[in-house]
CSV table of C-alpha atoms and ligand atoms in Angstrom, one decimal:
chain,number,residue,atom,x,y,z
D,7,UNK,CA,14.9,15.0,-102.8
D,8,UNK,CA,15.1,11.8,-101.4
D,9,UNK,CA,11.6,10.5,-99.7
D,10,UNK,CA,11.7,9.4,-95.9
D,11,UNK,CA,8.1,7.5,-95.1
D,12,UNK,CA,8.3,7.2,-91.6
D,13,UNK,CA,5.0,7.1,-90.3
D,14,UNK,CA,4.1,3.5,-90.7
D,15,UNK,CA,1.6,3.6,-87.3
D,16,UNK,CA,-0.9,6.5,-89.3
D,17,UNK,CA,-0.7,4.0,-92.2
D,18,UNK,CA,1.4,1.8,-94.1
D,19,UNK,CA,1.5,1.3,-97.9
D,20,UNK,CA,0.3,-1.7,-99.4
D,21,UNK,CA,2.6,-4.6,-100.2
D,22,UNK,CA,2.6,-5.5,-104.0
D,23,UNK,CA,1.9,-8.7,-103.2
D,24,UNK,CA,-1.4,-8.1,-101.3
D,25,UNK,CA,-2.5,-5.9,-104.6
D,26,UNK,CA,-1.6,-9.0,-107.1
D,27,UNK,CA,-3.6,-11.6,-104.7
D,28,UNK,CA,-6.6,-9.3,-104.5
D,29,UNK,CA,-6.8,-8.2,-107.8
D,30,UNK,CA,-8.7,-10.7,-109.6
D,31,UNK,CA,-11.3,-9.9,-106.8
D,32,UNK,CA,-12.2,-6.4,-108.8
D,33,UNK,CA,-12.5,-8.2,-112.2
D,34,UNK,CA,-13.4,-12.1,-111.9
D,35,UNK,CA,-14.7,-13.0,-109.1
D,36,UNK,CA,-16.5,-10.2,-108.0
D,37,UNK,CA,-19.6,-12.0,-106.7
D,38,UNK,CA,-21.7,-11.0,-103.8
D,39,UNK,CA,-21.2,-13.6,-101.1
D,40,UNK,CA,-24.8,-13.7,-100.4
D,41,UNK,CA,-25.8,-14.7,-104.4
D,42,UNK,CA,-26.3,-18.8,-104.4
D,43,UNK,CA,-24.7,-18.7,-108.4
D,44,UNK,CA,-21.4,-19.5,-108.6
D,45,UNK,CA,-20.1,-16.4,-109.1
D,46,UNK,CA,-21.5,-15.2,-105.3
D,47,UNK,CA,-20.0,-19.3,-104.2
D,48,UNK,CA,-16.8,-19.0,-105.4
D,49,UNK,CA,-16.7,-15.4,-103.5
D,50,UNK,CA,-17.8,-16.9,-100.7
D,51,UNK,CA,-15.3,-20.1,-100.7
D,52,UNK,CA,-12.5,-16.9,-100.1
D,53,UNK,CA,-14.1,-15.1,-98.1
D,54,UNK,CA,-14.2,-18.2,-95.8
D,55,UNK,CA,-10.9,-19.2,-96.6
D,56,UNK,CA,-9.6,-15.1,-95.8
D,57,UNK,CA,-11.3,-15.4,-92.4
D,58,UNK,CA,-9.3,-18.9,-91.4
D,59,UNK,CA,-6.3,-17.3,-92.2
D,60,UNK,CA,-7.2,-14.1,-90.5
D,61,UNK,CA,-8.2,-16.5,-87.4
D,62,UNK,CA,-4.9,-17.9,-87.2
D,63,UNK,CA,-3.1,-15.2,-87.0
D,64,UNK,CA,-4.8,-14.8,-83.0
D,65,UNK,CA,-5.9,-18.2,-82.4
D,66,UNK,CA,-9.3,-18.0,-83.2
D,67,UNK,CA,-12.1,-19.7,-84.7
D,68,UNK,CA,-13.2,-18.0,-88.2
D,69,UNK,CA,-16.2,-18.3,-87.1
D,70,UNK,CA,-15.4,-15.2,-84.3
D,71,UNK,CA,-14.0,-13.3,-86.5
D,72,UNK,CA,-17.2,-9.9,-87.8
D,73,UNK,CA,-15.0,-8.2,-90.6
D,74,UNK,CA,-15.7,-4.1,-90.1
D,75,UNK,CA,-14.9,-1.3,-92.7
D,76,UNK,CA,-12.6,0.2,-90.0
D,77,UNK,CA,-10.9,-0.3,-87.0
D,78,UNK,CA,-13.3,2.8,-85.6
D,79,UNK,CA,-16.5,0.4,-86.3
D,80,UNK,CA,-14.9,-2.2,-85.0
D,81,UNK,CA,-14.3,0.0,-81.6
D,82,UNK,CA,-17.5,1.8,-81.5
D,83,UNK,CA,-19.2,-2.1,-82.1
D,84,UNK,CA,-17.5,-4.0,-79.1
D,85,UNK,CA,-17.8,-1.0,-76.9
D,86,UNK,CA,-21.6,0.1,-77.7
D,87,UNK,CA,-22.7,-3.5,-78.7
D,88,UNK,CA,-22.0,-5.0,-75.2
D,89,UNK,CA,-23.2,-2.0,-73.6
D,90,UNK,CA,-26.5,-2.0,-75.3
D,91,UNK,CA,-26.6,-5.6,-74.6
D,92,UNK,CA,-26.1,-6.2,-71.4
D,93,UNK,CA,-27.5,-3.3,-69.8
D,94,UNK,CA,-30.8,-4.5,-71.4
D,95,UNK,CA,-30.1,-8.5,-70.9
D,96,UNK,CA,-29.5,-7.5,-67.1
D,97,UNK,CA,-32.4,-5.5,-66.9
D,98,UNK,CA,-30.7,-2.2,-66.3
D,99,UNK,CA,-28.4,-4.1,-63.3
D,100,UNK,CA,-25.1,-3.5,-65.2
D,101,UNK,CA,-24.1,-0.2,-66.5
D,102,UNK,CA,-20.8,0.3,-66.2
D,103,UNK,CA,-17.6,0.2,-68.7
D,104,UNK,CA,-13.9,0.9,-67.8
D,105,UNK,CA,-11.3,1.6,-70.3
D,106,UNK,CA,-7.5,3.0,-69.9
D,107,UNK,CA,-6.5,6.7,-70.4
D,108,UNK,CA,-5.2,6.8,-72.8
D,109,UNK,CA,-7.0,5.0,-75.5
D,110,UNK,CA,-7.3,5.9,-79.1
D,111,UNK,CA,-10.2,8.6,-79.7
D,112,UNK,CA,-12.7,6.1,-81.2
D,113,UNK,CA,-12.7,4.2,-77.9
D,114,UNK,CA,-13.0,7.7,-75.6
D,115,UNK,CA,-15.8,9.1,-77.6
D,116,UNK,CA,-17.4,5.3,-77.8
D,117,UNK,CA,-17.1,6.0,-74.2
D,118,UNK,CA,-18.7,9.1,-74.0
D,119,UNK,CA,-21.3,8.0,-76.3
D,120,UNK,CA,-22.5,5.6,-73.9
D,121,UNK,CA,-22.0,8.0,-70.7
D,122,UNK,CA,-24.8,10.3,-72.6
D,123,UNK,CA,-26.8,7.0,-72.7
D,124,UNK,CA,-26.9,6.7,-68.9
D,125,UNK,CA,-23.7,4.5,-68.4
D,126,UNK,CA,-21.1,5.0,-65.8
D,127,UNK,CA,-18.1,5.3,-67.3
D,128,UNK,CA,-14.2,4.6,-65.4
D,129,UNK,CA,-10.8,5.8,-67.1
D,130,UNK,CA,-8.0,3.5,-65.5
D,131,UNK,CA,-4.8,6.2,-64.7
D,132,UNK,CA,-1.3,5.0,-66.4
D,133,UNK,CA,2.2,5.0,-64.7
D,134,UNK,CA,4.8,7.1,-66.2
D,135,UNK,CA,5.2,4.4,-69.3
D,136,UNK,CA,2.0,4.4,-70.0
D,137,UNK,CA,1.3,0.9,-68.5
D,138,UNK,CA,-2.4,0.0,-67.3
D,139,UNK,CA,-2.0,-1.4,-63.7
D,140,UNK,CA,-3.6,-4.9,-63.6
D,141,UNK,CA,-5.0,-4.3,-59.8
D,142,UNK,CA,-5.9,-1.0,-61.2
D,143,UNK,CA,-8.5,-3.0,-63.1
D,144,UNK,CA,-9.3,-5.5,-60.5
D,145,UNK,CA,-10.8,-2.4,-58.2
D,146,UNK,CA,-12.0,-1.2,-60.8
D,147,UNK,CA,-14.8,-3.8,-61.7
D,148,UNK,CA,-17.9,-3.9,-59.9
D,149,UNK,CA,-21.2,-6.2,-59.8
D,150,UNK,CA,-22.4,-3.6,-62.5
D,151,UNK,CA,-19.4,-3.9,-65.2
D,152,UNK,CA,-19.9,-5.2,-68.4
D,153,UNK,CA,-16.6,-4.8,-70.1
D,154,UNK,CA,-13.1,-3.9,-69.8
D,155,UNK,CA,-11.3,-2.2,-72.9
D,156,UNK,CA,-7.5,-1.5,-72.7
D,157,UNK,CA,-5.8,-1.3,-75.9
D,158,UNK,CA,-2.6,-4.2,-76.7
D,159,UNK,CA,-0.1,-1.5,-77.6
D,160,UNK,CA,-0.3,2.5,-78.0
D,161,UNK,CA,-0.5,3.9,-81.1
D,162,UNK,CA,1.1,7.0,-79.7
D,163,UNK,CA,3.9,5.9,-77.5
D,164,UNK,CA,4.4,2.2,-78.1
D,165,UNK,CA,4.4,0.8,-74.8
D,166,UNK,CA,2.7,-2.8,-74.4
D,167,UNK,CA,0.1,-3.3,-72.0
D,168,UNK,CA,-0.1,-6.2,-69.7
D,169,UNK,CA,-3.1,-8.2,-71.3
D,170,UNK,CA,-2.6,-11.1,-70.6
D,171,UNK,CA,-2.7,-9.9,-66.8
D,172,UNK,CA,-5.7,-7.9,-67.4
D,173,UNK,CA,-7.8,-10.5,-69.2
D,174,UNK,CA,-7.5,-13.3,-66.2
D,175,UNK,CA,-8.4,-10.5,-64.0
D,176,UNK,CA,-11.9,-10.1,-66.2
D,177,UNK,CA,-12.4,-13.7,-66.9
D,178,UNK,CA,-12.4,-14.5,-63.1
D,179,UNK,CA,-14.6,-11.5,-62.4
D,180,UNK,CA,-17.0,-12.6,-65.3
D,181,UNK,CA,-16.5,-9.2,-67.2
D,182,UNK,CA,-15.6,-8.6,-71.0
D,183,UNK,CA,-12.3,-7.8,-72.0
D,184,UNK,CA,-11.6,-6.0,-75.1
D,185,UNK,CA,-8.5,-5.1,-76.5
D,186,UNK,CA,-8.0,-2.9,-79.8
D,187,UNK,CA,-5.2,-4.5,-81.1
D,188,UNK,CA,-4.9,-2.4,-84.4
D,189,UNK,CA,-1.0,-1.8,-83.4
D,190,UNK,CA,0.5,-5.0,-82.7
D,191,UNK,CA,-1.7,-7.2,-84.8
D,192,UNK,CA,1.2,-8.7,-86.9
D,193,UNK,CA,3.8,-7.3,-85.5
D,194,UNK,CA,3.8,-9.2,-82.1
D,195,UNK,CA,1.8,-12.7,-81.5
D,196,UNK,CA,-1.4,-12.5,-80.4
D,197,UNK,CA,-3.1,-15.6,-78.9
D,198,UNK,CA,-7.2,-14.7,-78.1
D,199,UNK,CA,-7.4,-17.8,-76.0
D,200,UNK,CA,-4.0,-17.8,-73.9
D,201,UNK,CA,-5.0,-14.2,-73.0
D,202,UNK,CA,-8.4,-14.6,-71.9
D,203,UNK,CA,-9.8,-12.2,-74.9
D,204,UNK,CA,-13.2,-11.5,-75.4
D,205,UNK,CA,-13.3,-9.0,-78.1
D,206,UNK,CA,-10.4,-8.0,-80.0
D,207,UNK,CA,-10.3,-5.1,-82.7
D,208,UNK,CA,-7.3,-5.1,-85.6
D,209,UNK,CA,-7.4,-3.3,-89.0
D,210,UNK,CA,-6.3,-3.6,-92.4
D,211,UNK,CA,-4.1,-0.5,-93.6
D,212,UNK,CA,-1.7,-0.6,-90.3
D,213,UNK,CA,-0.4,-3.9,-91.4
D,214,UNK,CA,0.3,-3.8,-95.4
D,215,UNK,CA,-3.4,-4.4,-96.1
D,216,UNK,CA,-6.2,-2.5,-97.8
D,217,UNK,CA,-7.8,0.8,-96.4
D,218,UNK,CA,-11.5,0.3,-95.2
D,219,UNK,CA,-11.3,-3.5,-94.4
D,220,UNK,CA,-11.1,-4.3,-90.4
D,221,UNK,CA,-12.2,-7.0,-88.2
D,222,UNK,CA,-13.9,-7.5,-84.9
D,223,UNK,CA,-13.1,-10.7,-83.3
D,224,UNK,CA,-16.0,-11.9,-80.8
D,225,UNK,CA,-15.2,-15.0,-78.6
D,226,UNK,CA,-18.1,-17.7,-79.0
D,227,UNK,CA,-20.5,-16.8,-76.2
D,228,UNK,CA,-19.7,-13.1,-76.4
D,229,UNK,CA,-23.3,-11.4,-77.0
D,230,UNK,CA,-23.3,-8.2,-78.7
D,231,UNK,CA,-26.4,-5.7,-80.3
D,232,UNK,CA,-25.2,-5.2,-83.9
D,233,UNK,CA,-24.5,-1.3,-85.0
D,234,UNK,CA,-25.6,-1.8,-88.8
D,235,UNK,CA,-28.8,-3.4,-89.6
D,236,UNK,CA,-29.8,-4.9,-92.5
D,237,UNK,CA,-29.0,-7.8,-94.9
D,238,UNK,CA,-27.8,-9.7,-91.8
D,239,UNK,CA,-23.9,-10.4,-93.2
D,240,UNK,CA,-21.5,-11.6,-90.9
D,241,UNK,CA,-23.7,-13.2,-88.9
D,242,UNK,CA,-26.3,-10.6,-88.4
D,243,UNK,CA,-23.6,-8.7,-86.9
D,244,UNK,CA,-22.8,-6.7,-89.7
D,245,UNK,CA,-25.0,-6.5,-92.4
D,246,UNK,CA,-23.1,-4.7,-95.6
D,247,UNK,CA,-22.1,-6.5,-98.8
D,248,UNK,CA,-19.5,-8.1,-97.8
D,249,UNK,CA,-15.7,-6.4,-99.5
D,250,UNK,CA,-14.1,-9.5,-100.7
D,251,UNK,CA,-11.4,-7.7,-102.6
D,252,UNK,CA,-10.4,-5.8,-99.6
D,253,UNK,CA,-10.7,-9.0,-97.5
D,254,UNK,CA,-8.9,-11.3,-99.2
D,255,UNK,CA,-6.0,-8.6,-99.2
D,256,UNK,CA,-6.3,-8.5,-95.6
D,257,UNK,CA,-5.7,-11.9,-95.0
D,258,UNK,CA,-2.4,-12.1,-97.5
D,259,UNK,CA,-1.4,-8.9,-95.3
D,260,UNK,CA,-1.6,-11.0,-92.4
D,261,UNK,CA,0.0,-14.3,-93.8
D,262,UNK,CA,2.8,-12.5,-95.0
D,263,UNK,CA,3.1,-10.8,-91.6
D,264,UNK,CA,2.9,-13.8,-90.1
D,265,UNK,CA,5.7,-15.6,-91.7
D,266,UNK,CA,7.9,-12.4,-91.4
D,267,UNK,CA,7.2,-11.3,-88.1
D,268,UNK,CA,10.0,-13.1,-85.9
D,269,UNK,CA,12.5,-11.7,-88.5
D,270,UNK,CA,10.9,-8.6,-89.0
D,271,UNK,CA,10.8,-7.1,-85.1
D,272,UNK,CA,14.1,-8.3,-85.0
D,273,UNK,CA,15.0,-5.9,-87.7
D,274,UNK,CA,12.9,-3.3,-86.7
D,275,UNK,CA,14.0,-3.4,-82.7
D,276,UNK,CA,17.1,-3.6,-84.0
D,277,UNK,CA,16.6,-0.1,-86.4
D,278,UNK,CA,14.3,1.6,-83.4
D,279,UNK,CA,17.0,1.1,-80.6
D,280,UNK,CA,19.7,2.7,-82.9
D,281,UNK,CA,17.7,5.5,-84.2
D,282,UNK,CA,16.6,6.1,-79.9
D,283,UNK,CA,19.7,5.7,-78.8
D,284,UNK,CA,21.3,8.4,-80.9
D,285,UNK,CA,18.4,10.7,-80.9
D,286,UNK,CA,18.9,11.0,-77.0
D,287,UNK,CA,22.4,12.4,-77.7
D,288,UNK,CA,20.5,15.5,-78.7
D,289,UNK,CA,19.9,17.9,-75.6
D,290,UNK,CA,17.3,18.0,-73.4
D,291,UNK,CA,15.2,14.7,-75.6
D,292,UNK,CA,13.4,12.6,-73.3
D,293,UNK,CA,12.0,8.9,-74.8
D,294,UNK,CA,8.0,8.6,-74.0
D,295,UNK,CA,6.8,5.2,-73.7
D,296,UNK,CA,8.4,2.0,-72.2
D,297,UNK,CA,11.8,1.9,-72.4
D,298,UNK,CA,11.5,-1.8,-73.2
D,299,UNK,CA,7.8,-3.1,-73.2
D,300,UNK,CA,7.4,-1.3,-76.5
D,301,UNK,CA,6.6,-2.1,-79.9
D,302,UNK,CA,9.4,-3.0,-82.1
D,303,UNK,CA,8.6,0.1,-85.0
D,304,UNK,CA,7.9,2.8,-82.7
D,305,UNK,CA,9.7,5.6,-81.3
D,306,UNK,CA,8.2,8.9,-79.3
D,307,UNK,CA,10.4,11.6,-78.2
D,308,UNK,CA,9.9,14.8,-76.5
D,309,UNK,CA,12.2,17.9,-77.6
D,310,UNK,CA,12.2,20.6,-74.8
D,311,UNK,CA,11.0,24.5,-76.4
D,312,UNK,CA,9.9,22.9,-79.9
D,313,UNK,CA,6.7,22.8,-81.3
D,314,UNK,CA,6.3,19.0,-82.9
D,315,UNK,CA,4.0,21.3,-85.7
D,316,UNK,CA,7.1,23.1,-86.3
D,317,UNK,CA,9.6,20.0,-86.2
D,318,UNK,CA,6.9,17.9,-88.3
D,319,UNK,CA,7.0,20.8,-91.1
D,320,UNK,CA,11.4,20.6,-91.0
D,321,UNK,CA,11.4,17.4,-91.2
D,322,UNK,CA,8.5,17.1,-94.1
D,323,UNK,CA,11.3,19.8,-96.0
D,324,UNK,CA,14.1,17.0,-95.6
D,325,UNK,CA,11.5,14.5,-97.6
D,326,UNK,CA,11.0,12.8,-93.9
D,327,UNK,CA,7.4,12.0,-92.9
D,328,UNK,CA,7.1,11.6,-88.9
D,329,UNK,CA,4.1,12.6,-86.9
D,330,UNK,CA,3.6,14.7,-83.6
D,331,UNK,CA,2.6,13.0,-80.1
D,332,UNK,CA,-0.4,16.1,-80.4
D,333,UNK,CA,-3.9,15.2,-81.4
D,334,UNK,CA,-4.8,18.9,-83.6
D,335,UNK,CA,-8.2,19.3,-83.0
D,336,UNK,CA,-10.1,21.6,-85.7
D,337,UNK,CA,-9.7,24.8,-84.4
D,338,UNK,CA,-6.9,24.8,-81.8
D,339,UNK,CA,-3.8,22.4,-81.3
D,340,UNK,CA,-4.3,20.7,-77.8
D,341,UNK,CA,-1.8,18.7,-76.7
D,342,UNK,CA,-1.8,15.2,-76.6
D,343,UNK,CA,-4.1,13.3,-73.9
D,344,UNK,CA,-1.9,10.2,-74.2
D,345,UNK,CA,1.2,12.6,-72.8
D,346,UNK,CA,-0.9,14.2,-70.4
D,347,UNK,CA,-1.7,10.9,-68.5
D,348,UNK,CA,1.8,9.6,-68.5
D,349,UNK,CA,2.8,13.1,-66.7
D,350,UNK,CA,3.9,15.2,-69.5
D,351,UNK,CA,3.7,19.1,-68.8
D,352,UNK,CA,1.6,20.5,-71.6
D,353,UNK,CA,4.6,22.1,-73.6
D,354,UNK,CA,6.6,19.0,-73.2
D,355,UNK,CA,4.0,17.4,-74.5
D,356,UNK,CA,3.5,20.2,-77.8
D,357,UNK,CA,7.3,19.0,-78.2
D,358,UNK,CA,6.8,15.7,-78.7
D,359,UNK,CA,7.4,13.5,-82.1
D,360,UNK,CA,6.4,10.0,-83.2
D,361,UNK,CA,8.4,8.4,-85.4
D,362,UNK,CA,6.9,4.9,-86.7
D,363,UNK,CA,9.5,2.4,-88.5
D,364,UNK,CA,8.1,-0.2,-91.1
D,365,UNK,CA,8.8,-3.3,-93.5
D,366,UNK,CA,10.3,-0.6,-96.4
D,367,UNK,CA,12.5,1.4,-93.8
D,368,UNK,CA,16.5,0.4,-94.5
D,369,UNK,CA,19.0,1.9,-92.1
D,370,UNK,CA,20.0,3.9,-94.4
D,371,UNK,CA,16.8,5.7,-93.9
D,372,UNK,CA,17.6,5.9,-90.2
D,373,UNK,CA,21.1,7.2,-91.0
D,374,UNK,CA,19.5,10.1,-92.8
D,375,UNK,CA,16.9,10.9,-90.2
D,376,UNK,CA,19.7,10.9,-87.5
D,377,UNK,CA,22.3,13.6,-89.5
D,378,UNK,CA,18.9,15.6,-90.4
D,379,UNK,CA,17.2,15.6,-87.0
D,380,UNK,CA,20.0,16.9,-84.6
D,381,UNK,CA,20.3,19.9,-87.5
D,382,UNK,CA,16.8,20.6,-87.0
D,383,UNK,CA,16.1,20.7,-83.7
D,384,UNK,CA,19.0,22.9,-82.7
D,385,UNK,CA,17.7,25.4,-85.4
D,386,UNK,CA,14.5,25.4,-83.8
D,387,UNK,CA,15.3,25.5,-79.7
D,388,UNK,CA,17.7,28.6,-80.9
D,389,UNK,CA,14.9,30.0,-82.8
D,390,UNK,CA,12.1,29.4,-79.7
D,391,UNK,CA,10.6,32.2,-78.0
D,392,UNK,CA,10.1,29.8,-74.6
D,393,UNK,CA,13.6,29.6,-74.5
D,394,UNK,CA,14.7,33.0,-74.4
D,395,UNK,CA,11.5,33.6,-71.7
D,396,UNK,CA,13.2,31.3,-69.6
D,397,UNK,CA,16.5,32.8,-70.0
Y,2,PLP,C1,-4.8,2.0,-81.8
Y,2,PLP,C2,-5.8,2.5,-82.8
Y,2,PLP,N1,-7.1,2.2,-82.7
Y,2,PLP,C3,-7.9,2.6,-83.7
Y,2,PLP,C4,-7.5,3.3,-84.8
Y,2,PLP,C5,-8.6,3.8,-85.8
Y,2,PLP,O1,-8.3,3.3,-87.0
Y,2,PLP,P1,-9.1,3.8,-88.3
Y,2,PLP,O2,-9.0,5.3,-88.3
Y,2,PLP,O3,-8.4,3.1,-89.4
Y,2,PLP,O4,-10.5,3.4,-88.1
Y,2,PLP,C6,-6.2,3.6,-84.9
Y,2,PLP,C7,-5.7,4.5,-86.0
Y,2,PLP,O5,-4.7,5.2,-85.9
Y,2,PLP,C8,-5.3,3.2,-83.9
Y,2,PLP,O6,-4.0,3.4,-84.0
């Protein structure tokens, strides 16, 4: 059966030529960055040389950039590490952190985290795209803000929020921004310094890179309370050995995306608004997300009286690997907060799929999604018991 991977925005795979230029990193020069042999040197010289090319990538100085195991630490750090820090550097006076709606779940239960710890806590609404209203955030922030977190792009729905907007808004008001950037990092530029960033979180495995390598980039100035204590890595930051393999793969990842990306979110755009355009053929499909401020590989699309389990499952049978717009939760499926806050009734929102596009997708791919898709979702709206309730 032919094999359909599209679900590049849960994970991609990594490129061949990340694996051959970190490779040597297992076996040769393994070194601990911290040793002063030359075995720990020579590690070091790439690690340093990883991180320029990693700092590039968003206009930053290497010397910002705090490499994470995941894109969860990295979140958890920039939200809880300027919390902790400036509620104690202000002596209690500032308390208070705003992020959107519809953030990924590392940022809401960050959040929540920090609510238990005596913080006041704001959730910024979304429109019907899931755009973050700039004034939104400028009524938002009061003398006791610390930080403002709104994500670049949604993992869910695609839709790219205004930060460039949102980041003058905090500079002016003397407030942190921080932006988890772990979807459009390489596939749309990023400039830390245009955009008035303060913190900016992008990981590893979304972008043709290792699993468990991330990075947290913290502008100069920016003071944070480390998470992990210890051997005082990354500037005391992050203590850990320091994963050179996984590091120097990350920065290939991101010089390769680099030098592809103008070409590449042509091709995908191109790929995306074909695959959308016929998918809405099919009755009753509604797009979620930006029609147009959206990232290049991603595609979300409700199904009226289908379960997105159920669809997922059909689709898996074809050899196609989408995901649901539905965050499962262990014990019951809920259905996705992201949908919720862009006004999705609950079952529209159980019928929702994601369908995320990547450097190995061909249009033949898309082809074959779009003669097996229409198939499946007419089996399953004849088959659904909402229907015939409604009938
Ligand atoms: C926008 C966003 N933030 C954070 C994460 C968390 O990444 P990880 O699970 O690799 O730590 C993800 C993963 O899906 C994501 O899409």
């Amino acid at each position: 059966m032919k094999k359909v991977y599209l679900d590049y925005a849960a994970t991609t795979p990594v490129d061949k030529r990340v694996v051959k230029a970190s490779e040597p990193f297992y076996t040769e020069n393994f070194g601990n960055t911290m040793s002063l042999h030359s075995f720990g040197q020579e590690a070091k010289f790439y690690l340093d040389q990883s991180r320029q090319t990693l700092a590039d990538l968003i206009n930053a100085e290497p010397n910002e950039l705090v490499f994470t195991g995941s894109a969860t630490e990295s979140n958890n750090t920039a939200l809880k590490g300027c919390a902790l820090r400036e509620r104690s550097e202000s002596k209690g006076k500032k308390n208070h952190i705003i992020i959107s709606s519809i953030e990924h779940p590392c940022v809401v239960e960050s959040a929540k985290w920090l609510k238990r710890q005596g913080f006041e806590i704001t959730k910024l609404p979304v429109d019907e795209f899931g755009l973050v209203n700039p004034e939104d955030v400028k009524k938002a922030i009061t003398e006791k803000t610390i930080l403002v977190s709104v994500m670049h792009a949604s993992n869910e729905i695609g839709t790219i929020e205004p930060i460039a907007e949102i980041g003058k808004i905090c500079r002016q008001a003397g407030v942190y921004f921080h932006t988890d950037a772990v979807q459009s990092f390489g596939k749309i530029p990023i400039d830390v310094k245009r955009d008035n960033i303060d913190l900016l979180t992008a990981s590893s495995h979304k972008m043709y890179g290792p699993k468990g390598i991330a990075l947290l980039y913290i502008r100069d100035g920016v003071k944070i309370e480390p998470i992990l204590h210890g051997g005082g890595q990354e500037n005391g930051l992050r203590s850990s050995t320091v994963n050179v393999a996984a590091i120097v793969g990350f920065a290939k990842a991101a010089d390769i995306c680099k030098k592809e990306m103008s070409k590449e979110a042509k091709r995908l755009s191109k790929l995306r608004d074909k695959a959308i355009k016929n998918i809405l053929k099919i009755k009753g499909a509604k797009l979620n997300g930006h029609p147009k401020k959206r990232l290049p590989n991603n595609i979300n699309v409700s199904f009226p009286y289908i379960e997105g389990e159920s669809l997922i499952i059909q689709l898996d049978m074809h050899g196609i690997a989408c995901s649901t717009g539905s965050a499962c939760s262990s014990i019951k499926l809920e259905p996705s907060y992201v949908l919720l806050a862009i006004g999705l009734k609950p079952e529209e929102a159980h019928g929702s799929l994601r369908i995320s596009l990547g450097r190995f997708t061909t249009e033949k791919e898309i082809n074959y999604l779009l003669k097996v898709l229409p198939k499946i979702t007419k089996q399953l709206m004849a088959m659904s018991p909402f229907k015939n309730n409604e009938n």
